[in-house]
Amino acid sequence: MDAASAAETLNKDHLMGIGNARKRKEDPRFIQGKGRYIDDIKLPDMLFAKMVRSPHGHARIKSINTQKALGLPGVHAVLTANDLKPLKLHWMPTLAGDVQAVLADEKVCFMGQEVAMVVADDRYIAADAADLVEVEYEELPVIVDPHKALLPDAPVIREDLAGKSEGAHGKRTHHNHIFTWEVGDREAADRVFGQAAVTVKETMTYQRVHPSPLETCGCVASFDKVKGELTVYLTSQAPHVVRTVVAMLSGIPESSVHVISPDIGGGFGNKVGVYPGYVVAIVASIVLGRPVKWVEERIENLSTTAFARDYHMTGELAADRNGRIKALRVHVLADHGAFDACADPSKWPAGFFSICTGSYDIPAAYARVDGIYTNKAPGGVAYRCSFRVTEASYVIERMVDVLAQKLDLDKAEVRLRNFIRPEQFPYRSSLGWEYDSGNYPAALQKVLTAVDYSGLRREQAEKRARGELMGIGLSTFTEVVGAGPRKTCDILGIAMFDSCEIRIHPTGAAIARFGTKSQGQAHETTYAQILATEIGIPSDVIQIEEGDTDTAPYGLGTYGSRSTPTGGAAAALAGRKIREKARKIAAHLLEVSAEDLEWQGDRFQVKGVPDQAKTMKEIAWAAYNNLPEGMEPGLEAVEYYDPPNLTFPFGAYLCVVDIDRHTGEPKVRRFYALDDCGTRINPMVIEGQIHGGLAEAFAVAMGQELVYDDSGTLQGASFMDYFVPTAVETPYWETDYTVTPSPHHPIGAKGVAESPHVGGVSAFSNAVIDAFAHLGVTHLSMPYTPWRLWQKIHDLGLDKRSG
Amino acid sequence: MIPASFEYHRARTIDEALELLAKYGEDAKILAGGQSLLPMMKLRLASPGHLVDISEVAQLKELREADGLIRIGAAATETALLHSALLRGKCPLIGEAAAQIGDPQIRNRGTLGGNLAHGDPGNDHPSVMIALGASVIARGPAGERRLPMDGFYRGLYDTQLEPLELLTEIQVPTPPARSGAAYLKLKRKIGDFATAASAVQLSLGEGDTCARIGIALTNVAPMPLRLSGAEALLAGKRITAELIEQAAQIATGACDAADDFHGPSEYRAQMAGEMTRRALAGALERARRD
Amino acid sequence: MGDKNVLRFTLNGRQVEVLAEPRELLVHVLREQLGQTGTHIGCETSHCGACTVDLNGESVKSCTVLGVQAEGAEIITVEGLAKDGKLHPVQEGFMQEHALQCGFCTPGIMVRAFRFLNENPDPSDEEIRLGVSGNLCRCTGYQNIVKAVRYAANKLKAARAQA
């Protein structure tokens, strides 16, 4: 065995470090029912809270009568806005620079809005009491269509903003207007469009959806009156920021606020925000001096916390006759609901939407997003993607297909002609991003070969000749993940870095804590693998902890695929600090100078003398009893990592769909997903994340939609109607990869879990539309339910039976 | 999602169930599998003061054949229907429909009687039973009544059952030799109600002519729809592709579906036709092989 | 509030006795009264299957069964799958095939898979998908769940062959 492969064997097999498909460390507790999720937490004397919510989309509250509810035995309190007013907690700041009513103050602006909270001995009494709270409403005109929200005589949704012509993101031009965000050189783009040989334009609605993790949101708040300390367990993807916000809002010193995220049953963006339920439960605990639990029901989850998307987009491309793209223009009407509670970095009202030039070298581009209030639930979270990246990727991946159709070019060929070339990296996009690395043509070519793309196109031609509907969808997407850097990205003024704190114990086992928070991404496994490779101790003996703000170092949390780019980088650098100290200890033990040692994966060895070595285990012991003169004892390191740039994972997906032309049912026959997330830490975990992201993309493209009727009533806010596919509907996934490391990340990793969602949605969409492309169809709105497809089929006369 | 309070009574026999019903009157509801009733109670769309649980009444779970009738106890679960060798051999339509209801866990609790008595137009067994020419037995203070499934429904959630009556048994005429059946259900996903579904039960006579046929639709009107017109069209004839086409058009024309998540009424009507087309073709092929 | 009655049943082989109102859902009896929190609540409308338990040898959704209906019953939850400190092959399969991520749906799906493999010891992939179709998972995309159930089926088959 040569030295390189020996090192590989040591790293993968012995240490189970980077690259090892090791089994997950979190699994034993989960498969034995010993996970500890929010609703599993039970404190002595705990009470249960239930929210009373508005049945109307827009109404004035004439009165609230709590007497009957308070009269029910076992009810301890019914809180309304009036109870929160003395504490100045009836409104709270949102992540997007707006304010949101905690409990409705004189009027409600969306169906399901929080009006009162009852607190009772248990959830049964709380449910009975909630029914007894009498609220008298006077209904107001409702607006659910963002296109109508800006009409001069549209109803005023936010009376509290009357007279405020300046919002958190600049000028407001209408009472239902939140912001206008522009990026790029409009004049340059317009010039190109004016002279272009070919232009295409398409409007597309990216429907309102919901991340709907299987566990809903909830919290247990416990205020200790004697100590003046507040402990809050909650389903948060970002517990440290929550602690800071709670301390600021409550006036309790941050050191006396303990926020703990226990095991989280999926997040997908739903658990980034701070919701009224948390705030009122905390107030209730402070007022009553007893622990209070509040857990959403599924209907509440779907109708009040954290919608995603609702982007109404117009895309335009200008190109030459060879299909070479010269310019992009995009306009978005962004429906933010009744309060602007989007979970984006503070300076980014439309998130990273400006990644909308995608994987293509487009010299001129301009994008504009107008944020609008409507009588719908607030939210605007990144559902399994970095901030607004799915929307951005969708518009460009769709537009490239539209251009190909216009020019009668193959959809793969147009992509190949426009890709940013490998030698152009690091690449500066016309909308200001610096793409770190990529090899887009290689990825696409690999997929085309694997699926026999030309064979599929031949089959499609034969089927079209027979009147059958078969579509081939491509998506060659680029994501942008891993916020910071701190100079451009913050949450409520807190820079978006992340952190790792590691302590090696005398026996060579270790504990490492992070500022991120897994919701199923296997941090306990993969962080340990990074540390194992960096420090040279087996990942099995490295325990990872997150979520407890008392013990974990400050961090910004897990969303936007930021854990590996930031927390993973912090792990690698903290590990290197450990190694540097270890080198000095080893030199002391071996009585040589540190420069005479070389690192052998799990030990320091005197250069060229293999039997003169000290393993990391031996060094750990020495760190506590045999140190060089003047060195402080222990073996610990802390790293707060501010990323120099974001990372840009990418992929090439291909989807084949057959559509039944008599029922409209789409059947995904094949889905081939090639992902490049740079260095691969655990291939098993990566594959699992990709399967999951693709399944969520499938759900969005094929069926998910939060529909409001004209009265502002949300239709179908349960799993009976809201589409969550089962194992039977979900397609089979084929996965593949290339490896293009990030040049600026310590281990070259980029983050992966959201790519399949970002790339998947447009692949499904492009496949379905491609099935109709030969008939001149350039776009169809999601979700692709059988009836929508049948409607198109019927309009085109394709469902006629011959003879 | 917490039901309002109620009193619970577990009946051991049919008589005990009837006594409890008589005692508590309209404030009582029968709890069979509970897979429709309990969700409605959790949403507080129903708040009965008393629940009479019949899921443990052994008499109501029997499944047998006698005198040319397949007799199924009202509390037989969907799973029991699926696994019944008697049904598989002599009346496979019932199991075919049961397999398309809910999911495995729901089928373990949900009962045939509950599915029929609930009166939800989305339920699948009503159209199946109409196609089969089945009847139900209702027992109440005044004794026992036999009610043909055709005509059993009076409207949305409204049946011929009187408040103090209990649906005890379903009686299905055993299909003769050379019978074929099919239940075609278009749905968005497992566990979903039908966008449209069509039940066909037919028997062939001499020269492959259609000796008997029942066709009924699910979830495209406030009640299950029997397609008498299509039945009349096909009865006594050799079923051809042209006739199937005409029957499908009758199905489409008969619908009175609402616009909902499954699609607008026009689509659902068209799908009722499509499902009927496929169900007829499938049933015919099976009858020819029978 | 309704009156509470004594309710007795067998939970994972152990006799238990609790006081419960008639309206208390079985899932709440298990979680709140008996502290068996492995069984989860995901949707309350009997669609997600996170609350799946084994009731008298059948998989049921415990959010849509009343606690009183379990009187005298035998119930198995995720906490009862492992025997004598040894994981059940279904549990082993879920770990080996990476069939879980956040872990929230996992107990319900495993309890369902445990019963399914009794009903159908040698299933095809399609049968497995139908067999667990009463359980939703938002994380895994199901493919590894199918593999895990197949893993368990093979392991159980091998054990039967040895016996």
XYZ file of N, CA and C in Angstrom, chain A residues 494-611:
354
model
N -27.096 40.946 13.887
C -26.076 39.989 14.336
C -25.455 39.340 13.103
N -24.126 39.468 12.992
C -23.434 38.985 11.796
C -23.605 37.483 11.628
N -23.653 37.050 10.375
C -23.919 35.635 10.110
C -22.623 34.825 9.979
N -22.011 34.597 11.144
C -20.871 33.682 11.224
C -21.396 32.360 11.771
N -20.536 31.390 11.996
C -20.915 30.287 12.888
C -19.707 29.711 13.596
N -19.965 28.793 14.507
C -18.953 28.524 15.523
C -18.823 27.052 15.877
N -17.636 26.723 16.385
C -17.361 25.387 16.914
C -16.456 25.531 18.121
N -16.786 24.798 19.161
C -15.972 24.800 20.370
C -15.662 23.344 20.655
N -14.403 22.982 20.741
C -14.083 21.564 20.942
C -13.166 21.388 22.133
N -13.419 20.304 22.844
C -12.638 19.985 24.037
C -12.254 18.520 23.940
N -10.920 18.266 23.935
C -10.465 16.871 23.919
C -10.243 16.445 25.367
N -10.872 15.355 25.748
C -10.732 14.855 27.123
C -9.421 14.071 27.261
N -8.969 13.828 28.500
C -7.694 13.134 28.698
C -7.607 11.775 27.997
N -8.724 11.081 27.879
C -8.690 9.747 27.255
C -8.667 9.817 25.735
N -8.752 11.003 25.186
C -8.752 11.121 23.727
C -10.148 11.128 23.118
N -11.171 11.072 23.965
C -12.528 11.310 23.478
C -12.758 12.819 23.500
N -13.807 13.259 22.799
C -13.970 14.702 22.689
C -15.432 15.092 22.670
N -15.681 16.340 23.050
C -17.017 16.910 22.863
C -16.846 18.192 22.054
N -17.733 18.372 21.096
C -17.686 19.589 20.294
C -19.085 20.169 20.226
N -19.136 21.485 20.358
C -20.452 22.142 20.345
C -20.473 23.198 19.255
N -21.660 23.389 18.699
C -21.811 24.250 17.524
C -22.962 25.226 17.696
N -22.891 26.312 16.941
C -23.953 27.315 16.961
C -25.065 27.030 15.980
N -24.928 25.966 15.220
C -25.966 25.558 14.279
C -26.945 24.634 14.996
N -27.950 24.130 14.286
C -28.909 23.222 14.914
C -29.539 22.292 13.887
N -29.185 21.028 13.992
C -29.705 20.027 13.059
C -31.200 19.819 13.243
N -31.892 19.589 12.150
C -33.307 19.194 12.216
C -33.492 17.891 11.476
N -32.402 17.137 11.378
C -32.443 15.878 10.642
C -31.266 15.728 9.697
N -30.419 16.765 9.664
C -29.301 16.767 8.703
C -28.097 15.951 9.158
N -28.150 15.350 10.338
C -27.083 14.462 10.810
C -25.814 15.182 11.218
N -25.950 16.345 11.835
C -24.753 17.064 12.289
C -23.934 16.248 13.283
N -24.618 15.472 14.126
C -23.878 14.711 15.147
C -22.917 13.730 14.484
N -23.249 13.359 13.279
C -22.430 12.406 12.536
C -21.382 13.128 11.695
N -21.823 14.083 10.894
C -20.920 14.660 9.887
C -19.914 15.643 10.490
N -20.333 16.418 11.486
C -19.347 17.290 12.152
C -18.253 16.430 12.789
N -18.678 15.309 13.390
C -17.693 14.425 14.029
C -16.718 13.879 12.984
N -17.220 13.660 11.773
C -16.331 13.157 10.714
C -15.290 14.205 10.315
N -15.732 15.464 10.222
C -14.772 16.522 9.878
C -13.693 16.591 10.961
N -14.144 16.574 12.208
C -13.185 16.674 13.320
C -12.282 15.451 13.374
N -12.830 14.289 13.062
C -12.021 13.068 13.090
C -10.862 13.184 12.106
N -11.166 13.659 10.914
C -10.119 13.803 9.900
C -9.105 14.872 10.304
N -9.587 15.964 10.862
C -8.686 17.061 11.209
C -7.833 16.743 12.424
N -8.408 16.021 13.403
C -7.717 15.839 14.682
C -7.094 14.448 14.797
N -7.651 13.496 14.059
C -7.061 12.173 14.112
C -7.554 11.316 15.264
N -8.769 11.577 15.726
C -9.396 10.656 16.670
C -10.680 10.154 16.021
N -11.090 8.923 16.345
C -12.238 8.351 15.630
C -13.520 9.163 15.837
N -14.319 9.295 14.786
C -15.557 10.078 14.899
C -16.503 9.461 15.923
N -16.340 8.160 16.195
C -17.190 7.511 17.192
C -17.049 8.117 18.585
N -15.869 8.663 18.898
C -15.675 9.167 20.264
C -15.766 10.691 20.319
N -16.285 11.270 19.246
C -16.482 12.721 19.252
C -17.972 13.003 19.371
N -18.352 13.529 20.492
C -19.772 13.828 20.711
C -20.062 15.252 20.268
N -21.152 15.392 19.528
C -21.531 16.705 19.009
C -22.780 17.185 19.741
N -22.751 18.418 20.177
C -23.939 18.997 20.813
C -24.287 20.333 20.162
N -25.598 20.553 20.044
C -26.093 21.822 19.503
C -27.392 22.152 20.221
N -27.811 23.380 20.118
C -29.176 23.735 20.491
C -29.353 24.296 21.880
N -28.421 24.043 22.796
C -28.545 24.597 24.144
C -27.699 25.864 24.216
N -28.377 26.995 24.334
C -27.655 28.273 24.263
C -26.752 28.494 25.475
N -26.957 27.729 26.541
C -26.063 27.858 27.699
C -24.709 27.230 27.441
N -24.699 26.155 26.672
C -23.448 25.419 26.510
C -22.826 25.617 25.137
N -23.643 25.793 24.116
C -23.094 25.902 22.763
C -22.573 27.310 22.504
N -21.541 27.438 21.685
C -21.073 28.775 21.327
C -22.118 29.469 20.448
N -22.089 30.796 20.454
C -23.086 31.558 19.692
C -22.973 31.249 18.202
N -24.124 31.062 17.605
C -24.139 30.834 16.169
C -25.483 31.243 15.620
N -25.578 31.289 14.315
C -26.789 31.824 13.684
C -27.769 30.749 13.274
N -27.378 29.469 13.422
C -28.363 28.422 13.195
C -28.270 27.753 11.842
N -29.243 26.871 11.608
C -29.207 26.018 10.427
C -30.389 26.289 9.511
N -30.101 26.817 8.369
C -31.054 27.095 7.286
C -30.203 27.568 6.124
N -30.760 27.587 4.937
C -29.995 28.071 3.785
C -28.713 27.272 3.575
N -28.762 25.974 3.909
C -27.601 25.074 3.738
C -26.335 25.699 4.302
N -26.450 26.385 5.446
C -25.269 27.096 5.915
C -24.414 26.301 6.890
N -24.882 25.146 7.362
C -24.142 24.455 8.413
C -22.766 23.983 7.954
N -22.704 23.304 6.823
C -21.398 22.836 6.356
C -20.503 24.009 5.934
N -21.023 24.971 5.162
C -20.161 26.099 4.792
C -19.648 26.903 5.983
N -20.442 27.041 7.050
C -19.980 27.865 8.177
C -19.568 26.993 9.370
N -20.502 26.226 9.924
C -20.183 25.360 11.062
C -19.135 24.317 10.711
N -19.264 23.753 9.523
C -18.292 22.745 9.086
C -16.899 23.344 8.939
N -16.854 24.579 8.453
C -15.568 25.268 8.327
C -15.002 25.568 9.713
N -15.889 25.995 10.624
C -15.443 26.272 11.999
C -14.873 25.004 12.624
N -15.507 23.860 12.346
C -15.017 22.584 12.881
C -13.606 22.302 12.377
N -13.428 22.467 11.072
C -12.123 22.159 10.485
C -11.044 23.067 11.089
N -11.364 24.356 11.226
C -10.348 25.288 11.729
C -10.106 25.106 13.223
N -11.148 24.802 13.976
C -10.959 24.500 15.399
C -10.083 23.257 15.528
N -10.353 22.273 14.661
C -9.547 21.046 14.681
C -8.083 21.343 14.391
N -7.848 22.261 13.485
C -6.456 22.595 13.145
C -5.763 23.305 14.303
N -6.520 24.096 15.057
C -5.935 24.735 16.247
C -5.518 23.663 17.256
N -6.377 22.663 17.412
C -6.059 21.545 18.317
C -4.771 20.871 17.844
N -4.710 20.675 16.552
C -3.555 19.948 15.991
C -2.258 20.735 16.201
N -2.366 22.046 16.086
C -1.162 22.854 16.283
C -0.641 22.740 17.704
N -1.562 22.771 18.659
C -1.120 22.623 20.053
C -0.574 21.208 20.258
N -1.267 20.248 19.647
C -0.857 18.845 19.789
C 0.551 18.640 19.241
N 0.863 19.358 18.161
C 2.201 19.229 17.570
C 3.269 19.641 18.602
N 2.978 20.715 19.321
C 3.960 21.196 20.314
C 4.098 20.199 21.456
N 2.959 19.620 21.860
C 3.019 18.633 22.948
C 3.795 17.398 22.475
N 3.524 16.975 21.239
C 4.221 15.805 20.694
C 5.720 16.061 20.617
N 6.083 17.269 20.201
C 7.505 17.612 20.099
C 8.161 17.506 21.468
N 7.428 17.984 22.476
C 7.917 17.920 23.857
C 8.093 16.458 24.274
N 7.096 15.628 23.963
C 7.152 14.221 24.381
C 8.277 13.471 23.663
N 8.470 13.822 22.393
C 9.466 13.099 21.588
C 10.843 13.768 21.648
N 10.875 14.875 22.352
C 12.123 15.616 22.533
C 12.773 15.994 21.205
N 11.918 16.507 20.314
C 12.414 17.050 19.046
C 11.760 18.414 18.872
N 12.164 19.145 17.860
C 11.483 20.413 17.636
C 10.215 20.153 16.797
N 9.242 21.055 16.957
C 7.952 20.873 16.284
C 8.126 20.766 14.769
N 9.096 21.453 14.231
C 9.308 21.435 12.784
C 9.787 20.065 12.292
N 10.316 19.253 13.205
C 10.816 17.933 12.801
C 9.704 16.890 12.720
N 8.479 17.321 13.041
C 7.377 16.351 13.066
C 6.549 16.455 11.802
N 5.999 15.297 11.398
C 5.011 15.357 10.321
C 3.740 14.656 10.780
N 2.603 15.187 10.273
C 1.267 14.682 10.652
C 0.964 13.436 9.829
N 0.539 12.382 10.511
C 0.263 11.117 9.822
C -1.200 10.711 9.947
N -2.066 11.687 10.045
C -3.492 11.349 10.058
C -4.046 11.152 11.448
N -3.329 10.430 12.308
C -3.788 10.297 13.687
C -2.634 10.458 14.673
N -1.454 10.857 14.181
C -0.273 10.963 15.056
C 0.740 11.924 14.452
N 1.615 12.415 15.335
C 2.774 13.158 14.855
C 3.978 12.234 14.912
N 4.705 12.226 13.810
C 5.823 11.307 13.690
C 7.073 12.117 13.376
N 8.188 11.690 13.952
C 9.447 12.323 13.583
C 9.691 12.009 12.112
N 9.985 13.055 11.359
C 10.101 12.889 9.899
C 10.999 11.715 9.555
N 10.486 10.765 8.814
C 11.270 9.634 8.335
C 11.525 8.551 9.374
N 10.944 8.713 10.591
C 11.176 7.681 11.623
C 9.818 7.192 12.164
N 9.201 6.243 11.480
C 7.845 5.835 11.826
C 7.677 5.364 13.277
N 8.678 4.772 13.876
C 8.449 4.286 15.243
C 8.666 5.378 16.298
